[in-house]
PDB file of C-alpha atoms and ligand atoms in Angstrom:
ATOM      1  CA  MET Q   1       0.000   0.000   0.000  1.00 56.00           C
ATOM      2  CA  THR Q   2       2.821   2.378   0.813  1.00 60.00           C
ATOM      3  CA  ASP Q   3       4.126   2.107  -2.778  1.00 80.00           C
ATOM      4  CA  VAL Q   4       0.677   2.950  -4.123  1.00 89.00           C
ATOM      5  CA  ILE Q   5       0.596   6.215  -2.168  1.00 91.00           C
ATOM      6  CA  GLU Q   6       4.090   7.040  -3.468  1.00 92.00           C
ATOM      7  CA  GLN Q   7       2.592   7.327  -6.947  1.00 94.00           C
ATOM      8  CA  TYR Q   8       0.666  10.358  -5.713  1.00 97.00           C
ATOM      9  CA  ARG Q   9       3.742  12.213  -4.538  1.00 96.00           C
ATOM     10  CA  VAL Q  10       4.451  15.423  -6.450  1.00 96.00           C
ATOM     11  CA  THR Q  11       8.007  15.145  -7.714  1.00 93.00           C
ATOM     12  CA  GLY Q  12       9.742  18.280  -8.930  1.00 96.00           C
ATOM     13  CA  GLU Q  13       8.566  21.736  -7.934  1.00 98.00           C
ATOM     14  CA  PRO Q  14       5.457  22.768  -9.892  1.00 98.00           C
ATOM     15  CA  TYR Q  15       6.013  26.378 -11.006  1.00 98.00           C
ATOM     16  CA  TYR Q  16       3.685  28.654  -9.089  1.00 98.00           C
ATOM     17  CA  ARG Q  17       3.958  32.440  -8.997  1.00 98.00           C
ATOM     18  CA  PRO Q  18       2.314  33.636  -5.746  1.00 97.00           C
ATOM     19  CA  VAL Q  19      -0.178  36.434  -6.245  1.00 97.00           C
ATOM     20  CA  THR Q  20      -0.762  37.572  -2.662  1.00 97.00           C
ATOM     21  CA  ASP Q  21      -0.367  35.768   0.648  1.00 98.00           C
ATOM     22  CA  GLU Q  22      -2.040  32.528  -0.473  1.00 98.00           C
ATOM     23  CA  VAL Q  23       0.991  30.316   0.176  1.00 98.00           C
ATOM     24  CA  ALA Q  24       1.333  31.400   3.822  1.00 98.00           C
ATOM     25  CA  MET Q  25      -2.434  31.260   4.349  1.00 98.00           C
ATOM     26  CA  PHE Q  26      -2.628  27.735   2.994  1.00 98.00           C
ATOM     27  CA  GLU Q  27       0.294  26.606   5.149  1.00 98.00           C
ATOM     28  CA  ALA Q  28      -1.416  28.006   8.246  1.00 98.00           C
ATOM     29  CA  ALA Q  29      -4.713  26.341   7.315  1.00 98.00           C
ATOM     30  CA  TYR Q  30      -2.887  23.055   6.775  1.00 98.00           C
ATOM     31  CA  ALA Q  31      -1.219  23.306  10.187  1.00 98.00           C
ATOM     32  CA  ALA Q  32      -4.551  24.209  11.795  1.00 97.00           C
ATOM     33  CA  LYS Q  33      -6.231  21.267   9.993  1.00 97.00           C
ATOM     34  CA  MET Q  34      -8.735  23.662   8.450  1.00 98.00           C
ATOM     35  CA  PRO Q  35     -10.149  22.432   5.119  1.00 98.00           C
ATOM     36  CA  VAL Q  36      -9.649  24.928   2.295  1.00 98.00           C
ATOM     37  CA  MET Q  37     -11.947  26.065  -0.512  1.00 97.00           C
ATOM     38  CA  LEU Q  38     -10.332  27.653  -3.598  1.00 97.00           C
ATOM     39  CA  LYS Q  39     -12.747  30.027  -5.307  1.00 95.00           C
ATOM     40  CA  GLY Q  40     -12.242  31.557  -8.691  1.00 94.00           C
ATOM     41  CA  PRO Q  41     -12.869  31.440 -12.432  1.00 93.00           C
ATOM     42  CA  THR Q  42     -11.616  28.707 -14.736  1.00 93.00           C
ATOM     43  CA  GLY Q  43      -7.951  28.736 -15.724  1.00 96.00           C
ATOM     44  CA  CYS Q  44      -6.649  31.097 -13.052  1.00 96.00           C
ATOM     45  CA  GLY Q  45      -4.238  28.804 -11.210  1.00 97.00           C
ATOM     46  CA  LYS Q  46      -6.222  26.841  -8.599  1.00 97.00           C
ATOM     47  CA  THR Q  47      -5.046  23.384  -9.636  1.00 97.00           C
ATOM     48  CA  ARG Q  48      -1.464  24.548 -10.103  1.00 98.00           C
ATOM     49  CA  PHE Q  49      -1.557  26.108  -6.627  1.00 98.00           C
ATOM     50  CA  VAL Q  50      -2.686  22.836  -4.995  1.00 98.00           C
ATOM     51  CA  GLU Q  51       0.041  20.913  -6.822  1.00 98.00           C
ATOM     52  CA  HIS Q  52       2.600  23.438  -5.657  1.00 98.00           C
ATOM     53  CA  MET Q  53       1.389  23.304  -2.047  1.00 98.00           C
ATOM     54  CA  ALA Q  54       1.388  19.487  -2.003  1.00 98.00           C
ATOM     55  CA  TRP Q  55       4.976  19.600  -3.203  1.00 98.00           C
ATOM     56  CA  LYS Q  56       5.923  22.303  -0.683  1.00 98.00           C
ATOM     57  CA  LEU Q  57       4.364  20.421   2.226  1.00 98.00           C
ATOM     58  CA  GLY Q  58       5.812  17.140   0.986  1.00 98.00           C
ATOM     59  CA  LYS Q  59       2.419  15.386   0.924  1.00 98.00           C
ATOM     60  CA  PRO Q  60       0.913  13.147  -1.731  1.00 98.00           C
ATOM     61  CA  LEU Q  61      -1.943  14.665  -3.733  1.00 98.00           C
ATOM     62  CA  VAL Q  62      -5.109  12.796  -4.699  1.00 98.00           C
ATOM     63  CA  THR Q  63      -7.292  14.731  -7.161  1.00 98.00           C
ATOM     64  CA  VAL Q  64     -10.926  13.913  -7.909  1.00 97.00           C
ATOM     65  CA  ALA Q  65     -12.751  15.589 -10.808  1.00 95.00           C
ATOM     66  CA  CYS Q  66     -16.318  15.725  -9.538  1.00 93.00           C
ATOM     67  CA  ASN Q  67     -19.309  15.257 -11.824  1.00 91.00           C
ATOM     68  CA  GLU Q  68     -23.042  14.939 -11.430  1.00 90.00           C
ATOM     69  CA  ASP Q  69     -23.076  11.164 -12.001  1.00 92.00           C
ATOM     70  CA  MET Q  70     -20.732  10.615  -9.108  1.00 91.00           C
ATOM     71  CA  THR Q  71     -22.126   8.681  -6.163  1.00 90.00           C
ATOM     72  CA  ALA Q  72     -20.858   8.602  -2.599  1.00 92.00           C
ATOM     73  CA  SER Q  73     -19.391   5.120  -3.304  1.00 94.00           C
ATOM     74  CA  ASP Q  74     -17.267   6.561  -6.092  1.00 95.00           C
ATOM     75  CA  ILE Q  75     -15.375   8.702  -3.616  1.00 95.00           C
ATOM     76  CA  VAL Q  76     -15.682   6.589  -0.462  1.00 96.00           C
ATOM     77  CA  GLY Q  77     -15.247   3.078  -1.855  1.00 97.00           C
ATOM     78  CA  ARG Q  78     -17.090  -0.149  -2.544  1.00 96.00           C
ATOM     79  CA  PHE Q  79     -16.902  -3.919  -2.398  1.00 96.00           C
ATOM     80  CA  LEU Q  80     -15.596  -5.486  -5.596  1.00 95.00           C
ATOM     81  CA  LEU Q  81     -16.084  -9.063  -6.674  1.00 92.00           C
ATOM     82  CA  ASP Q  82     -12.957 -11.010  -7.451  1.00 88.00           C
ATOM     83  CA  ALA Q  83     -11.911 -14.672  -7.673  1.00 88.00           C
ATOM     84  CA  ASP Q  84     -11.773 -15.057  -3.877  1.00 86.00           C
ATOM     85  CA  GLY Q  85     -15.087 -13.391  -3.179  1.00 91.00           C
ATOM     86  CA  THR Q  86     -15.549  -9.767  -2.281  1.00 93.00           C
ATOM     87  CA  ARG Q  87     -12.830  -7.271  -1.577  1.00 94.00           C
ATOM     88  CA  TRP Q  88     -13.161  -3.711  -0.288  1.00 96.00           C
ATOM     89  CA  GLN Q  89     -11.647  -1.002  -2.460  1.00 96.00           C
ATOM     90  CA  ASP Q  90     -11.032   2.434  -0.951  1.00 97.00           C
ATOM     91  CA  GLY Q  91     -12.350   5.326  -3.023  1.00 97.00           C
ATOM     92  CA  PRO Q  92     -10.030   8.321  -3.518  1.00 97.00           C
ATOM     93  CA  LEU Q  93     -11.283  10.237  -0.478  1.00 97.00           C
ATOM     94  CA  THR Q  94     -10.878   7.224   1.820  1.00 98.00           C
ATOM     95  CA  PHE Q  95      -7.504   6.424   0.331  1.00 98.00           C
ATOM     96  CA  ALA Q  96      -6.302   9.987   0.987  1.00 98.00           C
ATOM     97  CA  ALA Q  97      -7.697  10.025   4.540  1.00 98.00           C
ATOM     98  CA  ARG Q  98      -6.107   6.658   5.340  1.00 97.00           C
ATOM     99  CA  HIS Q  99      -2.646   7.472   3.988  1.00 97.00           C
ATOM    100  CA  GLY Q 100      -2.330  11.145   4.852  1.00 97.00           C
ATOM    101  CA  ALA Q 101      -2.637  12.743   1.437  1.00 98.00           C
ATOM    102  CA  ILE Q 102      -4.068  16.076   0.382  1.00 98.00           C
ATOM    103  CA  CYS Q 103      -7.399  15.303  -1.297  1.00 98.00           C
ATOM    104  CA  TYR Q 104      -8.466  17.850  -3.920  1.00 98.00           C
ATOM    105  CA  LEU Q 105     -12.126  17.624  -4.917  1.00 97.00           C
ATOM    106  CA  ASP Q 106     -12.254  19.667  -8.109  1.00 95.00           C
ATOM    107  CA  GLU Q 107     -15.589  21.333  -8.986  1.00 90.00           C
ATOM    108  CA  ILE Q 108     -17.278  19.825  -5.938  1.00 89.00           C
ATOM    109  CA  VAL Q 109     -20.487  21.682  -6.730  1.00 87.00           C
ATOM    110  CA  GLU Q 110     -21.017  19.379  -9.717  1.00 88.00           C
ATOM    111  CA  ALA Q 111     -21.523  16.429  -7.377  1.00 87.00           C
ATOM    112  CA  ARG Q 112     -24.972  15.698  -5.978  1.00 85.00           C
ATOM    113  CA  GLN Q 113     -25.655  16.926  -2.462  1.00 81.00           C
ATOM    114  CA  ASP Q 114     -25.872  13.396  -1.054  1.00 81.00           C
ATOM    115  CA  THR Q 115     -22.308  12.952  -2.251  1.00 85.00           C
ATOM    116  CA  THR Q 116     -21.121  16.221  -0.759  1.00 89.00           C
ATOM    117  CA  VAL Q 117     -22.354  15.442   2.744  1.00 90.00           C
ATOM    118  CA  VAL Q 118     -20.004  12.450   3.079  1.00 93.00           C
ATOM    119  CA  ILE Q 119     -17.194  14.936   3.622  1.00 95.00           C
ATOM    120  CA  HIS Q 120     -18.912  16.488   6.656  1.00 95.00           C
ATOM    121  CA  PRO Q 121     -17.557  14.227   9.435  1.00 96.00           C
ATOM    122  CA  LEU Q 122     -14.085  14.554   7.895  1.00 96.00           C
ATOM    123  CA  THR Q 123     -14.200  18.337   7.872  1.00 94.00           C
ATOM    124  CA  ASP Q 124     -15.009  19.053  11.485  1.00 89.00           C
ATOM    125  CA  ASN Q 125     -12.930  18.224  14.518  1.00 90.00           C
ATOM    126  CA  ARG Q 126     -14.003  14.581  14.435  1.00 93.00           C
ATOM    127  CA  ARG Q 127     -11.906  13.979  11.316  1.00 97.00           C
ATOM    128  CA  VAL Q 128     -13.490  10.591  10.773  1.00 97.00           C
ATOM    129  CA  LEU Q 129     -15.019   8.908   7.745  1.00 97.00           C
ATOM    130  CA  PRO Q 130     -17.703   6.323   8.501  1.00 96.00           C
ATOM    131  CA  LEU Q 131     -17.481   3.484   5.969  1.00 96.00           C
ATOM    132  CA  GLU Q 132     -20.958   2.185   6.606  1.00 92.00           C
ATOM    133  CA  LYS Q 133     -20.927  -0.674   4.098  1.00 92.00           C
ATOM    134  CA  LYS Q 134     -17.653  -1.925   5.480  1.00 94.00           C
ATOM    135  CA  GLY Q 135     -18.506  -1.369   9.129  1.00 95.00           C
ATOM    136  CA  GLU Q 136     -15.408   0.736   9.723  1.00 96.00           C
ATOM    137  CA  ILE Q 137     -14.983   4.177  11.193  1.00 97.00           C
ATOM    138  CA  LEU Q 138     -11.838   5.511   9.605  1.00 98.00           C
ATOM    139  CA  ARG Q 139      -9.861   8.043  11.609  1.00 98.00           C
ATOM    140  CA  ALA Q 140      -8.166  10.416   9.210  1.00 98.00           C
ATOM    141  CA  HIS Q 141      -4.364  10.308   9.169  1.00 98.00           C
ATOM    142  CA  PRO Q 142      -2.926  13.456  10.850  1.00 97.00           C
ATOM    143  CA  ASP Q 143      -1.462  14.619   7.519  1.00 98.00           C
ATOM    144  CA  PHE Q 144      -4.771  14.325   5.645  1.00 98.00           C
ATOM    145  CA  HIS Q 145      -6.083  17.603   4.266  1.00 98.00           C
ATOM    146  CA  LEU Q 146      -9.181  18.367   2.229  1.00 98.00           C
ATOM    147  CA  VAL Q 147      -9.226  21.024  -0.498  1.00 98.00           C
ATOM    148  CA  ILE Q 148     -12.165  21.800  -2.779  1.00 97.00           C
ATOM    149  CA  SER Q 149     -12.549  24.151  -5.718  1.00 95.00           C
ATOM    150  CA  TYR Q 150     -15.545  26.254  -6.512  1.00 88.00           C
ATOM    151  CA  ASN Q 151     -16.242  28.590  -9.427  1.00 86.00           C
ATOM    152  CA  PRO Q 152     -18.596  31.257  -8.058  1.00 80.00           C
ATOM    153  CA  GLY Q 153     -19.755  32.195 -11.560  1.00 73.00           C
ATOM    154  CA  TYR Q 154     -21.260  28.831 -12.377  1.00 63.00           C
ATOM    155  CA  GLN Q 155     -23.692  28.301  -9.545  1.00 61.00           C
ATOM    156  CA  SER Q 156     -27.425  28.384  -9.953  1.00 60.00           C
ATOM    157  CA  LEU Q 157     -29.698  28.418  -6.942  1.00 57.00           C
ATOM    158  CA  MET Q 158     -30.467  24.770  -7.638  1.00 61.00           C
ATOM    159  CA  LYS Q 159     -26.869  23.797  -7.692  1.00 73.00           C
ATOM    160  CA  ASP Q 160     -24.835  25.316  -4.937  1.00 81.00           C
ATOM    161  CA  LEU Q 161     -23.068  24.037  -1.894  1.00 87.00           C
ATOM    162  CA  LYS Q 162     -25.143  23.891   1.254  1.00 88.00           C
ATOM    163  CA  GLN Q 163     -24.207  26.429   3.916  1.00 91.00           C
ATOM    164  CA  SER Q 164     -23.448  23.498   6.210  1.00 91.00           C
ATOM    165  CA  THR Q 165     -20.814  22.413   3.699  1.00 91.00           C
ATOM    166  CA  LYS Q 166     -19.411  25.880   2.896  1.00 92.00           C
ATOM    167  CA  GLN Q 167     -19.053  26.835   6.530  1.00 95.00           C
ATOM    168  CA  ARG Q 168     -16.674  23.943   7.196  1.00 96.00           C
ATOM    169  CA  PHE Q 169     -13.979  25.547   5.019  1.00 97.00           C
ATOM    170  CA  GLY Q 170     -11.639  28.468   5.010  1.00 97.00           C
ATOM    171  CA  ALA Q 171     -11.682  30.081   1.547  1.00 97.00           C
ATOM    172  CA  LEU Q 172      -9.051  31.636  -0.680  1.00 98.00           C
ATOM    173  CA  ASP Q 173     -10.150  33.863  -3.558  1.00 97.00           C
ATOM    174  CA  PHE Q 174      -8.364  33.348  -6.849  1.00 97.00           C
ATOM    175  CA  ASN Q 175      -8.576  35.631  -9.826  1.00 96.00           C
ATOM    176  CA  TYR Q 176      -6.565  36.597 -12.885  1.00 96.00           C
ATOM    177  CA  PRO Q 177      -3.346  38.107 -11.498  1.00 97.00           C
ATOM    178  CA  GLU Q 178      -2.414  41.750 -11.933  1.00 97.00           C
ATOM    179  CA  HIS Q 179      -0.843  42.695 -15.264  1.00 98.00           C
ATOM    180  CA  ALA Q 180       2.877  42.319 -14.560  1.00 98.00           C
ATOM    181  CA  VAL Q 181       2.425  39.040 -12.693  1.00 98.00           C
ATOM    182  CA  GLU Q 182       0.275  37.555 -15.433  1.00 98.00           C
ATOM    183  CA  VAL Q 183       2.862  38.600 -18.063  1.00 98.00           C
ATOM    184  CA  GLU Q 184       5.501  36.769 -16.068  1.00 98.00           C
ATOM    185  CA  ILE Q 185       3.344  33.615 -15.826  1.00 98.00           C
ATOM    186  CA  VAL Q 186       2.387  33.611 -19.523  1.00 98.00           C
ATOM    187  CA  ALA Q 187       6.001  34.119 -20.613  1.00 98.00           C
ATOM    188  CA  HIS Q 188       7.253  31.404 -18.265  1.00 98.00           C
ATOM    189  CA  GLU Q 189       4.638  28.818 -19.167  1.00 98.00           C
ATOM    190  CA  SER Q 190       4.435  29.349 -22.932  1.00 98.00           C
ATOM    191  CA  GLY Q 191       7.971  30.337 -23.818  1.00 98.00           C
ATOM    192  CA  VAL Q 192       6.820  33.480 -25.612  1.00 98.00           C
ATOM    193  CA  ASN Q 193       8.915  36.639 -25.080  1.00 98.00           C
ATOM    194  CA  ALA Q 194       7.924  39.212 -22.464  1.00 98.00           C
ATOM    195  CA  GLU Q 195       6.866  41.793 -25.039  1.00 98.00           C
ATOM    196  CA  ASP Q 196       4.379  39.433 -26.686  1.00 98.00           C
ATOM    197  CA  ALA Q 197       3.199  38.106 -23.319  1.00 98.00           C
ATOM    198  CA  ASP Q 198       2.483  41.700 -22.347  1.00 98.00           C
ATOM    199  CA  LYS Q 199       0.317  42.162 -25.451  1.00 98.00           C
ATOM    200  CA  LEU Q 200      -1.572  38.923 -24.788  1.00 98.00           C
ATOM    201  CA  VAL Q 201      -2.389  40.043 -21.254  1.00 98.00           C
ATOM    202  CA  SER Q 202      -3.590  43.429 -22.558  1.00 98.00           C
ATOM    203  CA  ILE Q 203      -5.930  41.669 -25.003  1.00 98.00           C
ATOM    204  CA  ALA Q 204      -7.305  39.521 -22.170  1.00 98.00           C
ATOM    205  CA  GLU Q 205      -7.886  42.582 -19.997  1.00 97.00           C
ATOM    206  CA  ARG Q 206     -10.003  44.142 -22.742  1.00 95.00           C
ATOM    207  CA  ALA Q 207     -11.946  40.936 -23.219  1.00 95.00           C
ATOM    208  CA  ARG Q 208     -12.527  40.562 -19.483  1.00 95.00           C
ATOM    209  CA  ASN Q 209     -14.448  43.813 -19.557  1.00 93.00           C
ATOM    210  CA  LEU Q 210     -16.929  42.088 -21.881  1.00 90.00           C
ATOM    211  CA  LYS Q 211     -17.802  39.524 -19.229  1.00 88.00           C
ATOM    212  CA  GLY Q 212     -21.499  39.829 -18.556  1.00 85.00           C
ATOM    213  CA  HIS Q 213     -21.907  41.861 -21.772  1.00 88.00           C
ATOM    214  CA  GLY Q 214     -22.039  38.878 -24.101  1.00 87.00           C
ATOM    215  CA  LEU Q 215     -19.225  36.796 -22.691  1.00 90.00           C
ATOM    216  CA  ASP Q 216     -19.937  34.332 -19.883  1.00 87.00           C
ATOM    217  CA  GLU Q 217     -16.389  34.116 -18.711  1.00 89.00           C
ATOM    218  CA  GLY Q 218     -13.240  36.178 -19.355  1.00 92.00           C
ATOM    219  CA  ILE Q 219     -10.203  35.019 -21.311  1.00 97.00           C
ATOM    220  CA  SER Q 220      -8.261  33.010 -18.732  1.00 97.00           C
ATOM    221  CA  THR Q 221      -4.556  32.816 -17.991  1.00 98.00           C
ATOM    222  CA  ARG Q 222      -4.742  29.263 -19.380  1.00 98.00           C
ATOM    223  CA  MET Q 223      -5.976  30.583 -22.760  1.00 98.00           C
ATOM    224  CA  LEU Q 224      -3.180  33.159 -22.899  1.00 98.00           C
ATOM    225  CA  ILE Q 225      -0.654  30.383 -22.329  1.00 98.00           C
ATOM    226  CA  HIS Q 226      -2.226  28.467 -25.214  1.00 98.00           C
ATOM    227  CA  ALA Q 227      -1.888  31.481 -27.497  1.00 98.00           C
ATOM    228  CA  GLY Q 228       1.693  32.053 -26.393  1.00 98.00           C
ATOM    229  CA  SER Q 229       2.543  28.380 -26.960  1.00 98.00           C
ATOM    230  CA  LEU Q 230       1.290  28.582 -30.547  1.00 98.00           C
ATOM    231  CA  MET Q 231       3.356  31.727 -31.089  1.00 98.00           C
ATOM    232  CA  ALA Q 232       6.383  29.987 -29.618  1.00 98.00           C
ATOM    233  CA  GLN Q 233       5.793  27.302 -32.277  1.00 98.00           C
ATOM    234  CA  GLY Q 234       6.133  29.980 -34.946  1.00 98.00           C
ATOM    235  CA  ILE Q 235       2.428  30.658 -35.579  1.00 98.00           C
ATOM    236  CA  ALA Q 236       1.662  34.295 -36.455  1.00 98.00           C
ATOM    237  CA  PRO Q 237       0.206  36.158 -33.451  1.00 98.00           C
ATOM    238  CA  VAL Q 238      -3.197  36.979 -35.002  1.00 98.00           C
ATOM    239  CA  ALA Q 239      -3.785  33.364 -36.066  1.00 98.00           C
ATOM    240  CA  ALA Q 240      -2.597  32.120 -32.669  1.00 98.00           C
ATOM    241  CA  CYS Q 241      -4.994  34.460 -30.874  1.00 98.00           C
ATOM    242  CA  GLN Q 242      -7.900  33.438 -33.071  1.00 98.00           C
ATOM    243  CA  MET Q 243      -7.346  29.782 -32.373  1.00 98.00           C
ATOM    244  CA  ALA Q 244      -6.540  30.039 -28.688  1.00 98.00           C
ATOM    245  CA  LEU Q 245      -8.470  33.107 -27.489  1.00 98.00           C
ATOM    246  CA  VAL Q 246     -11.330  34.050 -29.799  1.00 97.00           C
ATOM    247  CA  ARG Q 247     -12.884  30.907 -31.240  1.00 97.00           C
ATOM    248  CA  PRO Q 248     -13.049  28.785 -28.083  1.00 97.00           C
ATOM    249  CA  ILE Q 249     -14.794  31.426 -26.016  1.00 96.00           C
ATOM    250  CA  THR Q 250     -17.703  32.499 -28.260  1.00 95.00           C
ATOM    251  CA  ASP Q 251     -19.670  31.583 -31.399  1.00 96.00           C
ATOM    252  CA  ASP Q 252     -21.383  34.938 -31.615  1.00 95.00           C
ATOM    253  CA  PRO Q 253     -20.190  36.749 -34.803  1.00 96.00           C
ATOM    254  CA  ASP Q 254     -20.367  40.232 -33.254  1.00 95.00           C
ATOM    255  CA  MET Q 255     -18.483  39.136 -30.188  1.00 95.00           C
ATOM    256  CA  ARG Q 256     -15.846  37.474 -32.364  1.00 96.00           C
ATOM    257  CA  ASP Q 257     -15.463  40.743 -34.278  1.00 96.00           C
ATOM    258  CA  ALA Q 258     -15.049  42.644 -31.025  1.00 95.00           C
ATOM    259  CA  LEU Q 259     -12.387  40.215 -29.820  1.00 96.00           C
ATOM    260  CA  ASP Q 260     -10.622  40.201 -33.200  1.00 97.00           C
ATOM    261  CA  ALA Q 261     -10.490  43.991 -32.974  1.00 96.00           C
ATOM    262  CA  ALA Q 262      -8.828  43.746 -29.569  1.00 96.00           C
ATOM    263  CA  VAL Q 263      -6.277  41.323 -31.041  1.00 98.00           C
ATOM    264  CA  THR Q 264      -5.430  43.534 -34.007  1.00 97.00           C
ATOM    265  CA  THR Q 265      -5.046  46.555 -31.723  1.00 97.00           C
ATOM    266  CA  TYR Q 266      -1.994  44.873 -30.221  1.00 98.00           C
ATOM    267  CA  PHE Q 267      -0.691  42.662 -33.027  1.00 97.00           C
TER     268      PHE Q 267
HETATM  269  N1  ATP N 301      -0.046  31.938 -10.231  1.00 72.65           N
HETATM  270  C1  ATP N 301       0.338  31.072 -11.186  1.00 72.65           C
HETATM  271  N2  ATP N 301       1.587  30.578 -11.220  1.00 72.65           N
HETATM  272  C2  ATP N 301       1.973  29.731 -12.178  1.00 72.65           C
HETATM  273  N3  ATP N 301       1.175  29.303 -13.192  1.00 72.65           N
HETATM  274  C3  ATP N 301      -0.072  29.759 -13.216  1.00 72.65           C
HETATM  275  C4  ATP N 301      -0.578  30.647 -12.231  1.00 72.65           C
HETATM  276  N4  ATP N 301      -1.854  30.944 -12.535  1.00 72.65           N
HETATM  277  C5  ATP N 301      -2.141  30.266 -13.642  1.00 72.65           C
HETATM  278  N5  ATP N 301      -1.092  29.544 -14.070  1.00 72.65           N
HETATM  279  C6  ATP N 301      -1.039  28.766 -15.305  1.00 72.65           C
HETATM  280  O1  ATP N 301      -2.351  28.694 -15.823  1.00 72.65           O
HETATM  281  C7  ATP N 301      -2.697  27.351 -16.115  1.00 72.65           C
HETATM  282  C8  ATP N 301      -4.125  27.122 -15.723  1.00 72.65           C
HETATM  283  O2  ATP N 301      -4.228  27.113 -14.325  1.00 72.65           O
HETATM  284  P1  ATP N 301      -4.996  25.960 -13.531  1.00 72.65           P
HETATM  285  O3  ATP N 301      -5.056  24.712 -14.320  1.00 72.65           O
HETATM  286  O4  ATP N 301      -4.380  25.877 -12.185  1.00 72.65           O
HETATM  287  O5  ATP N 301      -6.446  26.621 -13.481  1.00 72.65           O
HETATM  288  P2  ATP N 301      -7.704  26.298 -12.553  1.00 72.65           P
HETATM  289  O6  ATP N 301      -7.955  27.516 -11.762  1.00 72.65           O
HETATM  290  O7  ATP N 301      -7.468  25.019 -11.830  1.00 72.65           O
HETATM  291  O8  ATP N 301      -8.853  26.123 -13.644  1.00 72.65           O
HETATM  292  P3  ATP N 301     -10.152  25.167 -13.644  1.00 72.65           P
HETATM  293  O9  ATP N 301     -11.129  25.823 -12.700  1.00 72.65           O
HETATM  294  O10 ATP N 301     -10.619  25.199 -15.059  1.00 72.65           O
HETATM  295  O11 ATP N 301      -9.711  23.812 -13.202  1.00 72.65           O
HETATM  296  C9  ATP N 301      -1.730  26.485 -15.330  1.00 72.65           C
HETATM  297  O12 ATP N 301      -1.455  25.295 -16.025  1.00 72.65           O
HETATM  298  C10 ATP N 301      -0.503  27.351 -15.220  1.00 72.65           C
HETATM  299  O13 ATP N 301       0.282  27.158 -16.388  1.00 72.65           O
HETATM  300 MG1   MG N 302      -8.340  23.107 -12.074  1.00 72.65          MG
END
């Protein structure tokens, strides 16, 4: 079992450029055994931050991409049939709690509420996980830590975390970083030069002003890295921006024109 957990160890420092005090805040929350919620739009660094923190704290990282078809058994575990009869298999949450990993439940709000409540006994001072089918009450390993992500833009009233879930977490707000920091990240991650990275960030800043005025979400840091990566491959900037920034984000012809205009202002 110990070798299995080793597979979840983060080897090599994941590049993360701190934006404010999030690294120190996360370290304090980890030490205080306070579960953490990362809030923010898509592509702004939440997953990279968790990877970096797992590396920094020297803990394995178990990530679960949540979806609406997920049942409690998918994260807690189930009995499997094999040649010798039945065998219990820990789900990712149980596995992380047993072996002292950081468990990252990505887009937790996608999961049904009956799935979300299984984390409750783990996220208060009991730190236990009742495995009812197995007849075991698992005490979480002292190193276990729970992290969830949450995109505040996506929630409808029907689909939101219960207050009783939200209030178990400390929260860190993520957003697109300020100009100079984002330029640094885009240049580092895509290999594009600083001057072009600066232009890409300026285009995104214009487009972000269109959020709510025809765009559901702004152009993310992730998209800028895509554009920069194409440019680093020798693709002309305008074509790179169309492929990586304009076309994925909207099908509306007027909105595409508006974004194209922002691109040609800089390139
Ligand atoms: N502060 C940062 N330091 C280093 N890289 C960053 C930072 N912010 C964003 N990135 C880059 O942006 C990319 C997208 O970030 P990430 O995958 O962490 O987004 P996310 O917030 O988890 O998005 P989603 O909600 O869609 O899962 C990363 O792969 C990384 O290259
Ligand atoms: Mg992510």
